[in-house]
Amino acid sequence: MAFDFISGQITAQKSQARYRQRVCVQSTESVGQHEGTLIHVDGKSYLNFSSNDYLGLNNHSEINKAMEEGAMRFGLCASASSLVTGFHYAHQALEDKVCQWLNKPRCLLFTSGFSANVALFHALGQEVGQNKAHFFLDKLSHASMIDGAFESKAKVKRFAHNNVEQLTHLLASSDSQNKLIASEGVFSMDGDQAELAELSKVAKTNDAWLYVDDAHSIGVIGEQGQGSASILSGDNQADITMATFGKAIATSGAFLACDENVHEYLINFARHYIYSTAISPALAWATIKSIDLIQQEQWRRDKIIELSALFIKLLDPSIEVIPTTSSIHAIIVGDEQKALNVSEQLKKQGLWLTAIRPPTVSIGSSRLRVTICSNHNQSDINHLARCLNKALCR
Ligand SMILES: Cc1ncc(COP(=O)(O)O)c(C=O)c1O
């Protein structure tokens, strides 16, 4: 029978406690102090600690208003790819905004972070003449970086997480003229940061480029939320930065920020850019408003820091949390079934905390990934810490 591996694979997922299911969130709600932190699933309300809306900007009235204004001026749909007639004034304005915010010469918009990453690795991994590119990826890099790199024509090496020494050895043994070091700025499932200053130094010494995926730090880290790569300045800047609009920025889509040359090259050779309808111009317009708020409202970043410190203080010291300066607090539980059980137990206390299991994380490192957002409050954190202490310390 055709494709009879399908049911076998599903059965195997179930037997390993790795079966994945979607839940339908019926609404998010602004009730009193709980602005947008409550989700409704199957008729019940839960305090959400699994959202990537780090700055609490989703459903912000000014962003929604900008979306409406953008829809009236440009329409919801770009109605063509960017190289045909899909590149609107709203896209140009958003590109300019990102460039000015990140102090980068150029920027290119994509419909998702996934496609931006795949496009970048495909485009830079093209084999021109005898020159095969070599990509060096941190082991914990996102699936989209791994897929893009391995599906390209480049040779790919992965270095142990944040292990700059191993990376240095790998670079030394590379004879490619075109070397690219790639890392997430803040790691999505661990919440810790890349050693960007070190990576930049190693890149310069080895005549390599540095690529930073700042999906989880854009908005959250940096004086105006420019992301973790903003600690690098002048000649030490990352050569290319990617970030998605779908997390702290609370809209949808993504950008690659780069120099003039790479920008021109991507417009001509990045297949995911060329052969895809441009992002919604109304969304692009709304995204500009969101970035304005992110630049102006430092209190949102301060609140994450304050509530994160409270969370760690209240959590039983025996609970293992990966140290972080981001919104993401990963509590390693180990076993898949145990992570699922704790997640179910928390649901009964009105808390939503999705269990993260292999293959998203390595075997034996199933975890609860807590995200603390600017719209949580102290009593939310108290409740979360109390329930986690009860569930994990017996
Ligand atoms: C590190 C990282 N890069 C890229 C992406 C993909 O971004 P998007 O959701 O916009 O496709 C994600 C999203 O989950 C991510 O965590």
XYZ file of C-alpha atoms and ligand atoms in Angstrom:
410
model
C 0.000 0.000 0.000
C 1.305 3.468 -0.855
C 2.822 5.416 2.040
C 1.990 2.729 4.582
C 4.810 4.064 6.783
C 2.447 6.875 7.841
C 0.359 4.938 10.348
C 3.484 3.150 11.639
C 5.175 6.477 12.315
C 2.126 7.832 14.143
C 1.907 4.713 16.319
C 5.603 5.023 17.158
C 5.146 8.678 18.183
C 2.339 7.673 20.520
C 4.277 4.825 22.103
C 7.219 7.172 22.855
C 5.050 9.914 24.407
C 6.048 12.139 21.465
C 2.658 12.366 19.789
C 1.869 15.977 18.848
C -1.574 17.506 18.749
C -2.803 21.013 18.175
C -5.116 22.754 20.601
C -7.608 25.280 19.330
C -7.310 28.522 21.282
C -10.808 29.958 21.167
C -9.808 33.437 22.278
C -7.274 35.426 24.222
C -8.734 37.830 26.691
C -8.061 41.143 28.332
C -9.610 40.882 31.760
C -8.575 43.352 34.414
C -4.882 42.857 35.078
C -4.637 39.836 32.792
C -4.173 41.730 29.537
C -3.931 39.061 26.884
C -2.317 36.461 29.123
C -5.434 34.271 29.381
C -6.261 31.719 26.719
C -9.499 29.793 26.359
C -9.287 26.157 25.336
C -12.229 23.716 25.408
C -14.321 26.161 27.412
C -11.705 26.694 30.139
C -9.404 29.641 30.858
C -5.688 29.257 31.437
C -2.911 31.639 32.318
C -0.577 31.262 29.346
C 3.142 30.729 29.998
C 3.872 29.251 26.563
C 3.370 32.322 24.403
C 6.093 34.089 22.391
C 4.268 37.400 22.798
C 7.154 38.442 25.039
C 6.279 42.143 25.170
C 2.519 41.640 25.475
C 1.907 43.553 22.248
C -0.489 41.123 20.573
C -3.899 42.736 20.142
C -2.497 46.172 21.079
C -5.086 48.770 20.061
C -2.588 51.037 18.270
C -1.127 48.132 16.283
C -4.616 46.934 15.373
C -5.488 50.482 14.291
C -2.382 50.640 12.108
C -3.372 47.290 10.584
C -6.783 48.702 9.723
C -5.244 51.856 8.276
C -2.776 49.734 6.272
C -5.621 47.600 4.929
C -7.536 50.691 3.842
C -4.495 52.255 2.129
C -2.753 49.246 0.585
C -5.086 46.252 1.007
C -4.547 43.113 3.055
C -2.853 41.295 0.216
C 0.277 42.212 -1.758
C -1.362 40.470 -4.743
C 1.996 39.591 -6.309
C 5.548 38.638 -5.451
C 7.903 41.503 -4.602
C 9.656 41.426 -7.994
C 6.392 41.678 -9.921
C 4.059 44.288 -8.368
C 3.896 43.068 -4.759
C 6.430 45.496 -3.268
C 4.347 48.330 -1.795
C 5.120 51.613 -0.097
C 4.319 49.903 3.257
C 7.087 47.325 2.616
C 9.595 50.039 1.724
C 8.649 51.987 4.857
C 9.059 48.874 7.038
C 12.439 48.041 5.485
C 13.577 51.625 6.170
C 12.303 51.394 9.733
C 14.199 48.136 10.426
C 17.405 49.533 8.876
C 17.266 52.664 10.991
C 16.417 50.623 14.140
C 19.220 48.092 13.682
C 21.660 50.497 12.064
C 21.995 48.233 9.029
C 22.293 49.428 5.418
C 19.632 47.135 3.966
C 16.781 44.831 4.887
C 14.576 42.352 3.034
C 11.141 41.113 4.148
C 9.999 37.484 4.131
C 6.669 35.853 4.910
C 8.195 33.882 7.794
C 11.418 33.403 9.702
C 11.485 29.836 8.481
C 11.555 30.909 4.838
C 14.080 33.697 5.541
C 16.513 31.211 7.091
C 16.086 28.590 4.374
C 16.386 31.241 1.648
C 19.586 32.656 3.122
C 21.382 29.319 3.419
C 20.244 28.191 -0.032
C 21.375 31.439 -1.621
C 24.772 31.585 0.108
C 25.280 27.850 -0.331
C 25.219 28.017 -4.114
C 28.250 26.386 -5.627
C 29.958 28.825 -7.952
C 32.920 27.294 -9.803
C 35.104 25.275 -7.409
C 34.106 27.398 -4.423
C 31.926 25.357 -2.094
C 30.718 27.387 0.890
C 31.269 25.994 4.380
C 28.596 26.625 7.029
C 29.319 26.274 10.759
C 26.181 26.000 12.886
C 25.722 25.875 16.629
C 24.287 22.449 17.463
C 21.136 24.008 18.952
C 20.284 26.083 15.883
C 16.629 26.203 14.824
C 15.205 23.589 12.427
C 14.914 26.206 9.661
C 18.659 26.958 9.810
C 19.510 23.270 9.834
C 17.159 22.476 6.935
C 18.364 25.456 4.909
C 22.019 24.614 5.483
C 21.773 20.877 4.794
C 19.545 21.320 1.740
C 22.020 23.798 0.250
C 25.101 22.853 -1.741
C 27.426 23.957 1.070
C 29.416 21.684 3.355
C 27.902 21.862 6.843
C 29.621 21.385 10.201
C 27.920 21.725 13.566
C 29.775 22.785 16.694
C 28.742 21.871 20.254
C 26.453 24.434 21.817
C 28.330 27.712 22.469
C 31.653 25.881 22.119
C 33.815 28.569 20.507
C 36.950 26.460 20.942
C 35.536 23.629 18.851
C 34.309 26.133 16.275
C 37.822 27.590 16.041
C 39.249 24.123 15.302
C 36.630 23.462 12.643
C 37.321 26.810 10.978
C 41.066 26.164 11.010
C 40.562 22.935 9.087
C 38.355 24.564 6.437
C 39.856 25.489 3.072
C 36.757 27.276 1.797
C 36.914 30.931 0.817
C 33.276 31.285 1.820
C 32.793 30.467 5.490
C 29.667 31.370 7.453
C 29.205 30.980 11.212
C 25.532 30.761 12.178
C 23.892 30.888 15.578
C 20.707 31.930 17.288
C 21.214 35.050 19.428
C 18.956 33.737 22.193
C 18.320 30.015 21.899
C 14.662 29.209 21.436
C 14.377 26.152 23.653
C 17.106 26.954 26.215
C 16.777 30.727 26.515
C 20.520 31.231 26.954
C 22.566 33.544 24.727
C 25.217 32.911 22.102
C 28.740 34.151 22.839
C 28.337 36.778 20.132
C 31.406 38.871 20.964
C 33.527 35.700 20.807
C 31.844 34.494 17.624
C 32.437 37.847 15.972
C 36.121 37.763 16.928
C 36.549 34.215 15.616
C 34.742 35.188 12.417
C 37.083 38.133 11.815
C 40.215 36.076 12.553
C 39.144 33.361 10.108
C 37.779 35.623 7.397
C 34.310 34.160 7.942
C 30.899 35.863 8.042
C 28.664 35.837 11.115
C 24.921 35.173 10.771
C 22.662 35.723 13.801
C 19.065 34.536 14.097
C 17.639 36.940 16.684
C 14.077 35.565 16.588
C 13.856 35.354 20.386
C 15.718 38.491 21.386
C 14.348 41.077 18.975
C 12.295 43.507 21.058
C 13.471 41.961 24.333
C 17.220 42.678 24.419
C 19.018 45.915 23.545
C 18.492 49.556 24.529
C 15.614 49.912 22.100
C 14.959 46.208 21.709
C 17.256 45.802 18.678
C 18.098 42.236 19.717
C 21.126 40.456 21.106
C 23.276 41.231 18.049
C 23.098 44.922 18.968
C 25.933 44.388 21.472
C 28.186 44.130 18.407
C 29.105 47.453 16.865
C 31.206 48.915 14.067
C 33.385 46.367 12.285
C 32.335 43.668 14.754
C 28.660 43.730 13.732
C 27.082 40.507 12.522
C 27.240 40.427 8.731
C 23.607 39.341 8.441
C 20.856 39.363 11.066
C 17.501 37.636 10.827
C 14.508 38.179 13.079
C 10.877 37.246 12.883
C 7.932 39.598 13.418
C 5.885 36.733 14.874
C 7.212 36.771 18.417
C 7.865 39.961 20.468
C 6.904 42.208 17.526
C 3.506 40.486 17.555
C 2.621 40.643 13.851
C 3.885 38.120 11.278
C 6.708 37.710 8.752
C 10.446 38.261 9.121
C 13.437 40.244 7.889
C 17.040 39.730 6.913
C 19.240 42.791 7.604
C 22.478 42.967 5.632
C 24.694 45.134 3.442
C 23.888 46.492 -0.005
C 25.662 43.699 -1.840
C 23.930 40.808 -0.048
C 20.588 42.609 -0.422
C 21.011 42.852 -4.177
C 22.179 39.243 -4.371
C 19.200 37.948 -2.377
C 16.720 39.884 -4.514
C 18.222 38.135 -7.517
C 18.857 34.641 -6.134
C 16.790 33.953 -2.974
C 14.089 31.645 -4.326
C 11.833 31.997 -1.261
C 11.808 35.751 -1.849
C 11.443 35.713 -5.606
C 8.771 33.032 -5.961
C 6.482 33.929 -3.064
C 3.754 36.527 -2.584
C 5.111 39.460 -0.572
C 3.969 39.817 3.036
C 0.673 41.573 3.615
C 1.199 45.343 3.195
C -1.344 45.984 5.970
C 0.730 43.784 8.277
C 3.899 45.604 7.233
C 2.218 48.895 8.167
C 1.126 47.470 11.549
C 4.663 46.160 12.127
C 6.063 49.705 11.852
C 3.725 50.790 14.666
C 4.795 47.807 16.770
C 8.488 48.679 16.328
C 7.693 52.312 17.333
C 6.171 51.035 20.590
C 9.096 48.666 21.176
C 11.570 51.522 20.780
C 9.640 53.839 23.090
C 8.399 51.522 25.843
C 11.411 50.384 27.836
C 9.100 49.413 30.713
C 8.136 46.276 28.803
C 11.729 45.012 28.819
C 12.193 46.074 32.464
C 9.091 44.133 33.452
C 10.432 40.906 31.946
C 13.638 41.339 33.949
C 11.764 42.125 37.171
C 9.294 39.216 36.858
C 12.025 36.784 35.779
C 14.050 37.613 38.902
C 10.951 37.075 41.035
C 10.279 33.716 39.349
C 13.799 32.433 40.049
C 13.607 33.687 43.647
C 10.325 31.867 44.273
C 11.255 28.625 42.544
C 12.549 25.812 44.740
C 16.380 25.770 44.446
C 16.301 22.058 43.589
C 14.572 22.830 40.256
C 17.054 23.046 37.392
C 16.498 26.172 35.244
C 18.883 27.154 32.456
C 20.273 30.634 33.324
C 18.931 33.313 30.994
C 18.652 37.046 30.395
C 15.707 36.536 28.058
C 12.000 35.767 28.576
C 12.618 32.036 28.150
C 13.159 29.917 31.272
C 13.745 26.258 30.450
C 13.106 23.743 33.224
C 14.654 20.433 32.249
C 12.492 17.500 33.314
C 14.177 14.712 31.330
C 11.631 12.092 30.429
C 8.883 12.810 27.833
C 6.103 11.271 29.910
C 7.153 13.148 33.033
C 7.101 16.453 31.145
C 3.608 15.643 29.831
C 2.401 14.691 33.319
C 3.629 17.928 34.871
C 2.073 19.928 32.038
C -1.290 18.153 32.628
C -1.049 18.728 36.363
C -0.454 22.454 35.819
C -3.476 22.637 33.535
C -5.618 21.554 36.472
C -4.306 24.620 38.338
C -5.276 26.885 35.432
C -1.766 27.188 33.943
C -0.853 26.506 30.324
C 2.729 25.286 29.929
C 3.368 23.091 26.894
C 5.775 20.167 27.391
C 8.627 20.394 24.850
C 9.830 16.943 23.769
C 12.134 15.309 21.186
C 12.800 15.869 18.361
C 12.409 19.584 19.194
C 14.937 19.007 22.008
C 17.424 16.178 22.460
C 16.397 12.839 23.967
C 16.351 12.937 27.769
C 16.012 16.737 27.896
C 12.240 17.134 27.685
C 11.307 20.333 29.364
C 8.821 22.928 30.417
C 9.607 26.117 28.548
C 8.277 28.991 30.629
C 7.986 32.334 28.878
C 7.612 35.368 31.095
C 6.012 38.282 29.281
C 5.549 41.985 30.026
C 1.828 41.539 30.537
C 2.200 38.969 33.328
C 2.021 40.319 36.848
C 3.506 39.374 40.212
C 0.560 37.276 41.324
C 0.738 35.276 38.045
C 4.388 34.513 38.805
C 3.591 33.599 42.413
C 0.936 31.164 41.262
C 3.222 29.634 38.629
C 6.151 29.160 41.042
C 3.908 27.677 43.737
C 2.392 25.139 41.301
C 5.764 24.206 39.799
C 7.289 23.695 43.241
C 4.393 21.406 44.132
C 4.575 19.450 40.873
C 8.338 19.044 40.716
C 9.469 18.716 44.345
C 7.983 15.685 46.009
C 15.102 30.622 16.312
C 13.981 30.661 15.340
N 14.246 30.993 14.070
C 13.273 31.034 13.151
C 11.969 30.742 13.476
C 10.919 30.770 12.426
O 10.222 31.991 12.479
P 8.728 32.086 11.953
O 7.854 31.600 13.066
O 8.532 33.508 11.624
O 8.648 31.187 10.761
C 11.639 30.410 14.781
C 10.234 30.161 15.121
O 9.747 29.342 15.703
C 12.668 30.342 15.744
O 12.414 29.977 16.990
